[in-house]
CSV table of C-alpha atoms and ligand atoms in Angstrom, one decimal:
chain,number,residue,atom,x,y,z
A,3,UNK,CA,0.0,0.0,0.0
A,4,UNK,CA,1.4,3.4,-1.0
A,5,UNK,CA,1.8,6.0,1.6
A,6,UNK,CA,0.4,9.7,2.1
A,7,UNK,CA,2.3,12.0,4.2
A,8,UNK,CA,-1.1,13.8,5.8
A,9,UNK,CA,-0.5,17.5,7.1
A,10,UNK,CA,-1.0,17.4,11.3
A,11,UNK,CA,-1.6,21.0,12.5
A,12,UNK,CA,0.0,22.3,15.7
A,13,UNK,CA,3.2,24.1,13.8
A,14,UNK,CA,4.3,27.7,14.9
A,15,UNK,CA,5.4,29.1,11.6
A,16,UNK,CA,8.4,30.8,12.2
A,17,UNK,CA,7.4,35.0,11.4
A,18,UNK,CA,8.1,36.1,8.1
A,19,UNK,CA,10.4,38.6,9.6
A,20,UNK,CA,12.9,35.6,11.0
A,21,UNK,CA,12.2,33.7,8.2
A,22,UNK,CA,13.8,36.1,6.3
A,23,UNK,CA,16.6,37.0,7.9
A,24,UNK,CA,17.5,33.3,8.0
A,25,UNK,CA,17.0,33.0,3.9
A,26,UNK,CA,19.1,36.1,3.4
A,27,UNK,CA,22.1,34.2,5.4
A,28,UNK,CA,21.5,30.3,5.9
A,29,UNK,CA,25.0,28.6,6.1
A,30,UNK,CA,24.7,25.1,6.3
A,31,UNK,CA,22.4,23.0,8.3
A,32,UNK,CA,22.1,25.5,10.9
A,33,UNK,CA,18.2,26.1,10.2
A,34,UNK,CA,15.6,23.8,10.2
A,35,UNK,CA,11.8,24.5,8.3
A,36,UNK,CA,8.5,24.2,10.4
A,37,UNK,CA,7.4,20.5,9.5
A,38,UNK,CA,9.2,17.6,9.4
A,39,UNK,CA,8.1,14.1,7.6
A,40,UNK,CA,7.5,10.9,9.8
A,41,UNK,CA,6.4,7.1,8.6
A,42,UNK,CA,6.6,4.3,11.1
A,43,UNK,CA,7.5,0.6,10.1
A,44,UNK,CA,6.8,-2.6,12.1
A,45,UNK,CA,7.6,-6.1,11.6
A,46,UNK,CA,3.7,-7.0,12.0
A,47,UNK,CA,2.6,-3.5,9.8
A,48,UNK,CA,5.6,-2.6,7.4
A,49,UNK,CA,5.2,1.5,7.0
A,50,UNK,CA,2.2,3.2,8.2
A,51,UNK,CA,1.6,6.1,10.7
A,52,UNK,CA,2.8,8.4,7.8
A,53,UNK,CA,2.2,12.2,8.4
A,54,UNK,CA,3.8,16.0,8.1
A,55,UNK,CA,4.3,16.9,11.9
A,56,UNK,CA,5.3,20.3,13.3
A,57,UNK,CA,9.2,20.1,13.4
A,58,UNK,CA,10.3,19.0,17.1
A,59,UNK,CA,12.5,16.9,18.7
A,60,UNK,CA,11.8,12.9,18.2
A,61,UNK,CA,11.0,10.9,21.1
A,62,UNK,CA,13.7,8.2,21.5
A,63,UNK,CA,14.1,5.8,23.8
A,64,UNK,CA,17.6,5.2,25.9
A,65,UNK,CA,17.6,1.7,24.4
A,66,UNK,CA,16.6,2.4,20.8
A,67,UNK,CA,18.8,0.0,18.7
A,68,UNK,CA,20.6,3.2,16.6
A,69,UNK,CA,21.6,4.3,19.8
A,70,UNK,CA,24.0,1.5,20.4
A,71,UNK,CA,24.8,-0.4,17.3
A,72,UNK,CA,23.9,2.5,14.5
A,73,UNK,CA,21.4,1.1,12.4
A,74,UNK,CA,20.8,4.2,10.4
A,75,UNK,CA,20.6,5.4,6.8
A,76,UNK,CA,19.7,8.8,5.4
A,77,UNK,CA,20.2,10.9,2.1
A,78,UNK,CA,20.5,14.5,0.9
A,79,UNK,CA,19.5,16.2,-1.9
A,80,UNK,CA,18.1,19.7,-2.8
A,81,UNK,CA,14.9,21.7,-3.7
A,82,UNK,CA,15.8,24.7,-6.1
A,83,UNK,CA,13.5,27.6,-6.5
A,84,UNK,CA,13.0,28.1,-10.5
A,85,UNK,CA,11.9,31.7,-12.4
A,86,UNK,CA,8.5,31.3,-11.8
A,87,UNK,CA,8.0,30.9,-8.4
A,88,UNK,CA,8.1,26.6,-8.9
A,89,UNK,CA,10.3,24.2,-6.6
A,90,UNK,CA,11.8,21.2,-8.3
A,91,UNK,CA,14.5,18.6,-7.1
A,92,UNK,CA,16.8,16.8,-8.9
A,93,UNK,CA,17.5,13.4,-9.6
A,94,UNK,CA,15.3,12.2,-7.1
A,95,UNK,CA,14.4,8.6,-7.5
A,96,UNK,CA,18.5,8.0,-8.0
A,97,UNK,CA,18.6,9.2,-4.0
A,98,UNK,CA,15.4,7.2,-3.3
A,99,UNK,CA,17.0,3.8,-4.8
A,100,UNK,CA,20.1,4.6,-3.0
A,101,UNK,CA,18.5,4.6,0.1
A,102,UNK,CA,16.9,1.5,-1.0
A,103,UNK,CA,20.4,0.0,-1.5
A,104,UNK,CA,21.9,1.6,2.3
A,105,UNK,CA,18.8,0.6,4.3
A,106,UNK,CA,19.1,-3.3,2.6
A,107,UNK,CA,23.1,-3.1,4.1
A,108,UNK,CA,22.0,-1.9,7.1
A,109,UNK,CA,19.1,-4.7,7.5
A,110,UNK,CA,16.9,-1.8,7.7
A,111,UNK,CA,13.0,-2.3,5.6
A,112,UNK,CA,13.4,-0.6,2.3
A,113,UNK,CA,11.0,2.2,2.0
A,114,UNK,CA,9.7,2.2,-1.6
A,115,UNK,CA,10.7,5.1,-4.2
A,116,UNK,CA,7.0,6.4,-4.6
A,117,UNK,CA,6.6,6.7,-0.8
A,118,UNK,CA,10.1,8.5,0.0
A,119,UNK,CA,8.8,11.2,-3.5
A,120,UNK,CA,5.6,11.3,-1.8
A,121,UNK,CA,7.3,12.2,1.7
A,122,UNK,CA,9.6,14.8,0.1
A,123,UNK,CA,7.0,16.6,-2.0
A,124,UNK,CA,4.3,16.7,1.5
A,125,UNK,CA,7.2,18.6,3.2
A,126,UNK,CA,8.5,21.1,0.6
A,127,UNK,CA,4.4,21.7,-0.2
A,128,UNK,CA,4.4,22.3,3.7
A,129,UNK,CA,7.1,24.0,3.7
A,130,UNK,CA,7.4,25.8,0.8
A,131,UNK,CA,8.2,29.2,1.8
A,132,UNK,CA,11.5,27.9,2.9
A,133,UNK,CA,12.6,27.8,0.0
A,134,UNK,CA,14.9,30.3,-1.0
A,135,UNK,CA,13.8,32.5,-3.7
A,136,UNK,CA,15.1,32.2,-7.3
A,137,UNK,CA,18.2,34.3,-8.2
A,138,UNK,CA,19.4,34.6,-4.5
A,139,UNK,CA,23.1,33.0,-5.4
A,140,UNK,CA,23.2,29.0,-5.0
A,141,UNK,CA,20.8,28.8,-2.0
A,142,UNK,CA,18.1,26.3,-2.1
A,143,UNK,CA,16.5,23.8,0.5
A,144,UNK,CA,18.5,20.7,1.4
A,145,UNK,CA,16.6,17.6,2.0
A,146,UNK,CA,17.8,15.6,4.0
A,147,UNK,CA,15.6,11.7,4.7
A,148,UNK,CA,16.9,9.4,7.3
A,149,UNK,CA,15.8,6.1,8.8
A,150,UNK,CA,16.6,4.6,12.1
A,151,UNK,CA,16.4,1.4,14.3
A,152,UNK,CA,13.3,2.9,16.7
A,153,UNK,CA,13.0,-0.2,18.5
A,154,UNK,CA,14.1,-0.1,22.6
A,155,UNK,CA,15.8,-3.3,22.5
A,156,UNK,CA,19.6,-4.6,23.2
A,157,UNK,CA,20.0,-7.4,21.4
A,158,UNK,CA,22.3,-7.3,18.3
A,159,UNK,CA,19.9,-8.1,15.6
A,160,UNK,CA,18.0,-6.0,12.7
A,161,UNK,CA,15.5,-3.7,14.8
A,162,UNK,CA,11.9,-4.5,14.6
A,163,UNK,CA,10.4,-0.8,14.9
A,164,UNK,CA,11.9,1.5,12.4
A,165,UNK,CA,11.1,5.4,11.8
A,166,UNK,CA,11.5,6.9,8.8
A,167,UNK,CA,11.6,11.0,8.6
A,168,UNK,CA,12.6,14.3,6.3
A,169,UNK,CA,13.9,17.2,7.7
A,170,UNK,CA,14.8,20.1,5.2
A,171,UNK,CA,17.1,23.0,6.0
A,172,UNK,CA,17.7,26.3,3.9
A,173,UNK,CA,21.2,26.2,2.5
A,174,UNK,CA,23.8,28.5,1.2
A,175,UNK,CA,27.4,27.2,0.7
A,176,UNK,CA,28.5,24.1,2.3
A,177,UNK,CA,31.8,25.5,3.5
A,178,UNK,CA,31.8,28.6,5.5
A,179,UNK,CA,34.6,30.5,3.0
A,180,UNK,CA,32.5,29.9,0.1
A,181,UNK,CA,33.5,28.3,-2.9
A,182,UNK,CA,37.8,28.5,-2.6
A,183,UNK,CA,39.7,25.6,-3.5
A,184,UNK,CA,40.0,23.0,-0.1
A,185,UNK,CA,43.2,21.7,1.1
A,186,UNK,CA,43.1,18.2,1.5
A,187,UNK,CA,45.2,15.7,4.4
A,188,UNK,CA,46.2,12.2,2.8
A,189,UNK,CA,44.8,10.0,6.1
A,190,UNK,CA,47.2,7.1,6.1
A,191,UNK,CA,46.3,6.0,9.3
A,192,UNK,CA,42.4,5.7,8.8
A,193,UNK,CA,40.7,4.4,6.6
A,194,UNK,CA,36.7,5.6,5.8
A,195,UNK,CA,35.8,2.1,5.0
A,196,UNK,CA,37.1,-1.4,3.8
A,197,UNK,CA,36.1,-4.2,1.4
A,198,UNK,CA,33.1,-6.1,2.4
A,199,UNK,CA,31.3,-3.0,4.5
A,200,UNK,CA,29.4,0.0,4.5
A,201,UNK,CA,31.2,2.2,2.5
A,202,UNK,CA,28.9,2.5,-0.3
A,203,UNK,CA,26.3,2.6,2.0
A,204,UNK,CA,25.1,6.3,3.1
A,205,UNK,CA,25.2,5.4,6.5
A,206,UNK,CA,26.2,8.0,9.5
A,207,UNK,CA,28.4,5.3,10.7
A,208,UNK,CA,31.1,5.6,7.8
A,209,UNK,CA,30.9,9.5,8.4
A,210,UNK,CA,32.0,9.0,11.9
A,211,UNK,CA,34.7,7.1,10.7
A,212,UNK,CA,36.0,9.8,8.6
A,213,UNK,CA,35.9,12.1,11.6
A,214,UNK,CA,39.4,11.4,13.3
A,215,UNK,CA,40.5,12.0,9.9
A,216,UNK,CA,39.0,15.3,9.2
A,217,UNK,CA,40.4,15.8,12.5
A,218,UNK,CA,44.2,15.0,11.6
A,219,UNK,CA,43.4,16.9,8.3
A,220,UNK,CA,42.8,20.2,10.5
A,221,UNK,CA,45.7,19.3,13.0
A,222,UNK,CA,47.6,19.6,9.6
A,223,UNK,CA,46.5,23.1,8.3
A,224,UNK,CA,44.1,21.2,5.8
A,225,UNK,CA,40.1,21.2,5.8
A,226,UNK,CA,39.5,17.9,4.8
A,227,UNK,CA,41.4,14.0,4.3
A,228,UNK,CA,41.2,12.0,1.4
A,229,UNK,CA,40.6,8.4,2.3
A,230,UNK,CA,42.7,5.6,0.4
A,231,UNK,CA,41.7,1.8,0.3
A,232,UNK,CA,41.8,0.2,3.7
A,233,UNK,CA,44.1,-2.6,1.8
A,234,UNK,CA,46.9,-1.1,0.4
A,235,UNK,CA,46.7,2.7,1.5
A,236,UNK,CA,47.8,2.9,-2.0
A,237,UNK,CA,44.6,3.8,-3.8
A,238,UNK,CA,42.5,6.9,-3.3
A,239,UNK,CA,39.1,6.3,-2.5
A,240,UNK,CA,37.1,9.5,-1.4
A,241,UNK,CA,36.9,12.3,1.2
A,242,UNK,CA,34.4,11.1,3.5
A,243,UNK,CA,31.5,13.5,2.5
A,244,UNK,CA,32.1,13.7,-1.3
A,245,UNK,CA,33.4,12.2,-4.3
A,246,UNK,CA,36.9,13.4,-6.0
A,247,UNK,CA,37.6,13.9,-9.5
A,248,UNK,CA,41.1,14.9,-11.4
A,249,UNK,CA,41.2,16.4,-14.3
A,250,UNK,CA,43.9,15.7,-16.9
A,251,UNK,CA,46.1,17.6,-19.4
A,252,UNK,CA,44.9,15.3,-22.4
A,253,UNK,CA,41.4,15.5,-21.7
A,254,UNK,CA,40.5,13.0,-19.4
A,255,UNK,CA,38.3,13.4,-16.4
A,256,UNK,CA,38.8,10.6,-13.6
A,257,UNK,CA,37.3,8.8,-10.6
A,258,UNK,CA,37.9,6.5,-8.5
A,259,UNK,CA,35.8,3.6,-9.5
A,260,UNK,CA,33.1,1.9,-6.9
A,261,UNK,CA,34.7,-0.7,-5.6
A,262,UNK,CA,32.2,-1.0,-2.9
A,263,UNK,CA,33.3,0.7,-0.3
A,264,UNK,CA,33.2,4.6,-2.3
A,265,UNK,CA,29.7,6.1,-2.0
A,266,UNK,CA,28.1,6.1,-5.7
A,267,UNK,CA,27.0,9.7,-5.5
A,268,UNK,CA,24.4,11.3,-7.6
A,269,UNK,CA,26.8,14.5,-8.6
A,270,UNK,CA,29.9,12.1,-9.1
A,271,UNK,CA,27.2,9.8,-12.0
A,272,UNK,CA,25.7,13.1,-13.0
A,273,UNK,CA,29.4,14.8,-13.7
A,274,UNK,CA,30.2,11.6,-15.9
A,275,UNK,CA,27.3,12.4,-18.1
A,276,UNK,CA,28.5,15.6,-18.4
A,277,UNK,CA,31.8,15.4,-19.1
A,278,UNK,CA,30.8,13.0,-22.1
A,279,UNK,CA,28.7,15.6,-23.3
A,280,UNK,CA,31.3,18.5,-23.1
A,281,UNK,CA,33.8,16.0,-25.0
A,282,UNK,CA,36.2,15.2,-22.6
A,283,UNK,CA,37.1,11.8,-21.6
A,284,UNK,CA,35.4,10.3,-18.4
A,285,UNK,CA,37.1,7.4,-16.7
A,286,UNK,CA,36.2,5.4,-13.7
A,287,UNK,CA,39.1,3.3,-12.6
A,288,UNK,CA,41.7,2.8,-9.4
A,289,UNK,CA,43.8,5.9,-9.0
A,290,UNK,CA,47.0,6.2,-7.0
A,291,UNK,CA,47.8,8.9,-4.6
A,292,UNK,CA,51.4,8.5,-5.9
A,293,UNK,CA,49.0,9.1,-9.8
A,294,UNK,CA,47.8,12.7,-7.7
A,295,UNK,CA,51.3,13.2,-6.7
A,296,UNK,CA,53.2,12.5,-10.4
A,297,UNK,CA,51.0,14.2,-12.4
A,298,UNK,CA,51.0,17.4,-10.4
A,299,UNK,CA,54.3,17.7,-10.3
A,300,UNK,CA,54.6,16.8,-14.3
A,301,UNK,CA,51.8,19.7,-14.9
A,302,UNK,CA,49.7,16.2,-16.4
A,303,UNK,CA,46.9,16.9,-13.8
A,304,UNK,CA,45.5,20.1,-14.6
A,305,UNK,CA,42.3,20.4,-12.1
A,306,UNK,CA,40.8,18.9,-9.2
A,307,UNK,CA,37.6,19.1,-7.3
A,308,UNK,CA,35.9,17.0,-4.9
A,309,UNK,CA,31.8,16.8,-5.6
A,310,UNK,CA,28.4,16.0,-3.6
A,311,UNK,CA,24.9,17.7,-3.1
A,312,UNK,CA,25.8,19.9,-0.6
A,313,UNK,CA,29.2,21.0,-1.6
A,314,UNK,CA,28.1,21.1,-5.5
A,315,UNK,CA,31.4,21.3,-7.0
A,316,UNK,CA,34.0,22.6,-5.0
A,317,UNK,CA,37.6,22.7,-6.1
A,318,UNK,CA,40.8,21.7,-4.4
A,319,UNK,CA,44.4,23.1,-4.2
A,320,UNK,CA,46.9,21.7,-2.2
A,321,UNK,CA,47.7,18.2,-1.2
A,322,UNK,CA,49.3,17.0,2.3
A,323,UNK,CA,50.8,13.8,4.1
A,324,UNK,CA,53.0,13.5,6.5
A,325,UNK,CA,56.2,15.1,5.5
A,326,UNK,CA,55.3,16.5,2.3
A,327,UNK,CA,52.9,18.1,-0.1
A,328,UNK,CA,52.0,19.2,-3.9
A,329,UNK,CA,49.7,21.3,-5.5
A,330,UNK,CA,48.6,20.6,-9.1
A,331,UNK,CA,48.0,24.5,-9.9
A,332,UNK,CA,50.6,26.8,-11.0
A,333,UNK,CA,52.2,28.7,-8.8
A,334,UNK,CA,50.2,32.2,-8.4
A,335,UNK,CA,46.9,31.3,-9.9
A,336,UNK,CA,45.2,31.8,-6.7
A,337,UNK,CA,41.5,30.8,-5.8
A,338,UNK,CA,40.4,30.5,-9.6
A,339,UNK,CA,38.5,27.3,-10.2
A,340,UNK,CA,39.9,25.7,-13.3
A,341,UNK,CA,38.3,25.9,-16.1
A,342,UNK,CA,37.0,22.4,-16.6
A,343,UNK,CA,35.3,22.6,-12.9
A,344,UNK,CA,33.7,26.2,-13.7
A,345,UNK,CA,32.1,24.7,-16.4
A,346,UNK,CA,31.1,21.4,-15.2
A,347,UNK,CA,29.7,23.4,-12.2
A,348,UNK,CA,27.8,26.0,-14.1
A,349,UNK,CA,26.3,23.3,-16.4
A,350,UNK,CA,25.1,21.5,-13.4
A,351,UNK,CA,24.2,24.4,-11.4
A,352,UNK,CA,22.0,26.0,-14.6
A,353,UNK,CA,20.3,22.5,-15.1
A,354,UNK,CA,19.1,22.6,-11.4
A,355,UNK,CA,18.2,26.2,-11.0
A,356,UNK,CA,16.6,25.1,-14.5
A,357,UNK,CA,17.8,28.1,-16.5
A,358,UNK,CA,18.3,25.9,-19.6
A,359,UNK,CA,16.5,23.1,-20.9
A,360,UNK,CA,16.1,19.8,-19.0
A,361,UNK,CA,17.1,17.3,-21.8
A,362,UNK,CA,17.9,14.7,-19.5
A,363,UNK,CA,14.8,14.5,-17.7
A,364,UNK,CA,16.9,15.0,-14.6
A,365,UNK,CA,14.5,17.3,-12.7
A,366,UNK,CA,11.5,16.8,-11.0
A,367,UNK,CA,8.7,19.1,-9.5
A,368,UNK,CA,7.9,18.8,-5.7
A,369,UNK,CA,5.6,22.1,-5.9
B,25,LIG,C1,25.5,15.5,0.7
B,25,LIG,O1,26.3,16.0,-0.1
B,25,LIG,O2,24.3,15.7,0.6
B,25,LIG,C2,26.0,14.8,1.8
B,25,LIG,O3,25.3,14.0,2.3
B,25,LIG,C3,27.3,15.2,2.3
B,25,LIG,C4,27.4,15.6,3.7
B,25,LIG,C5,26.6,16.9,4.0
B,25,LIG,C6,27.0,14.6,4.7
């Protein structure tokens, strides 16, 4: 039976007045909308209890299962304001399969692809004037779903209660600074995830386990780590929150391939596309950090950005490990994106805010 995501009354709309002040200046995931989406599933009644609740803090219990042994799964994606006043999203059912393909790792119930469009397009019709308006930079309203083991139980076994929600949150830039290249910290001592586990899963877990890397990154001067294969340490694999791309001298555009334990993001397979289109050379394969190292010091590796929903496209300079570092652009070219990422972003970027055609049929409206 398919869901509907009913509208409960009881919210206290935020006023206009501090609604707008938040719009004109919304970070990241520092605000959060007046509703919020809710589904329960039971072993005995699979989803029901679905609604659009005032936004408010969720009633856990001490022994819910995600408390102790993180079952949990959630996504993120964006709803853009277009020219005349409509809301779309993009690439929607790609999140709502992932999420499919995280909660089935996790032992968690998949929630079907109609229901988690259904749940998204009750809160942003809710919710609507959250949305920032068209024209206002690259603000829009992150979505971000999430499902967790509800049940109060402490055995180690896939939870029989499970809640399902969506939370949205305005959004400017990702990183405080704006887009300026990122300096990245070559973790050799962690590793984000290894063969055989949840790495391609979006689970918070494999973010945690990226955080004492992030950690050493900043120790080190740099705002992120890149994560290499928990094998070798040889082979890079992704920065914890996004997807990494190099760009070559020749004309090729590279990324790690999934091996299983790199998250399949939505951007990275949407930039592929792209980068067909625009006549350059994609390629998924195994890259070598001593690969990042060679060719920017031979000038072969032209441009580098890392890539996700939030972040968009974001480009990155220097590289660091312990004892040394490189940096792929020449020396005084500043904060300027390379070319290749300013026009892989803008093509993305125009698609979503849908100021040219959607010939890909990548967009879809919530409102
Ligand atoms: C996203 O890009 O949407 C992410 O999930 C990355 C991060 C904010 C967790």
């Amino acid at each position: 039976m398919t869901l509907t995501f009913p509208l409960r009354a009881g919210a206290v709309a935020t006023g206009e007045s501090d609604r707008a002040a938040i719009l004109a200046n919304p970070g990241f995931g520092k605000h959060f909308t007046d509703h919020m989406a809710v589904a329960r599933w039971t072993v005995a009644e699979g989803w029901h209890d679905a609604r659009i609740e005032p936004y408010g803090p969720l009633q856990i219990d001490p022994a819910a299962a995600v408390l102790h042994y993180a079952q949990e799964v959630f996504e993120g994606l964006k709803a853009y304001r277009h020219e005349d006043g409509s809301v779309w999203t993009f690439r929607p059912e790609a999140n709502g399969e992932r999420l499919q393909h995280s909660a089935q790792r996790l032992a968690l119930p998949p929630l079907p692809v109609e229901d988690f469009l259904t749940s998204l397009r009750a809160l942003v019709a809710a919710d609507q004037a959250w949305v920032p308006a068209y024209g206002t930079g690259e603000t829009s309203l992150y979505l971000r779903p999430f499902m967790y083991a509800s049940e109060a139980f402490l055995g180690v076994r896939p939870s029989h209660e499970v809640t399902y929600a969506v939370i949205a949150s305005p959004a400017g830039a990702y990183f405080s600074r704006g887009v300026t290249p990122v300096n990245l910290w070559v973790s050799t001592q962690y590793a984000r995830a290894g063969a055989g586990g949840t790495g391609a899963a979006k689970c918070g877990g494999n973010y945690a386990s990226s955080l004492a890397g992030q950690l050493e990154g900043i120790q080190n001067h740099c705002d992120q780590a890149v994560f290499l294969d928990s094998a070798t340490h040889e082979y890079i694999e992704e920065l914890g929150g996004m997807n990494l791309f190099l760009v070559y001298r020749d004309g090729r555009i590279v990324t790690p391939e999934l091996t299983g334990s790199i998250l399949p993001g939505v951007t990275r397979r949407s930039i592929l596309e792209l980068a067909a289109e625009m006549g350059l050379t994609p390629q998924e394969r195994r890259i070598a950090i001593q690969e990042w190292k060679d060719g920017a010091a031979s000038g072969e590796i032209t441009e580098i950005f890392a890539c996700g929903t939030a972040a968009v496209i974001t480009p990155v300079g220097e590289l660091r490990w312990e004892g040394g570092s490189c940096d792929h652009r020449p020396a005084g070219a500043g904060d300027e994106m390379g070319e290749v990422t300013a026009r892989l972003r803008s093509m993305l970027l125009d698609i979503q805010y849908g100021r040219v055609e959607d010939t890909r049929g990548w967009m879809t409206r919530l409102v």
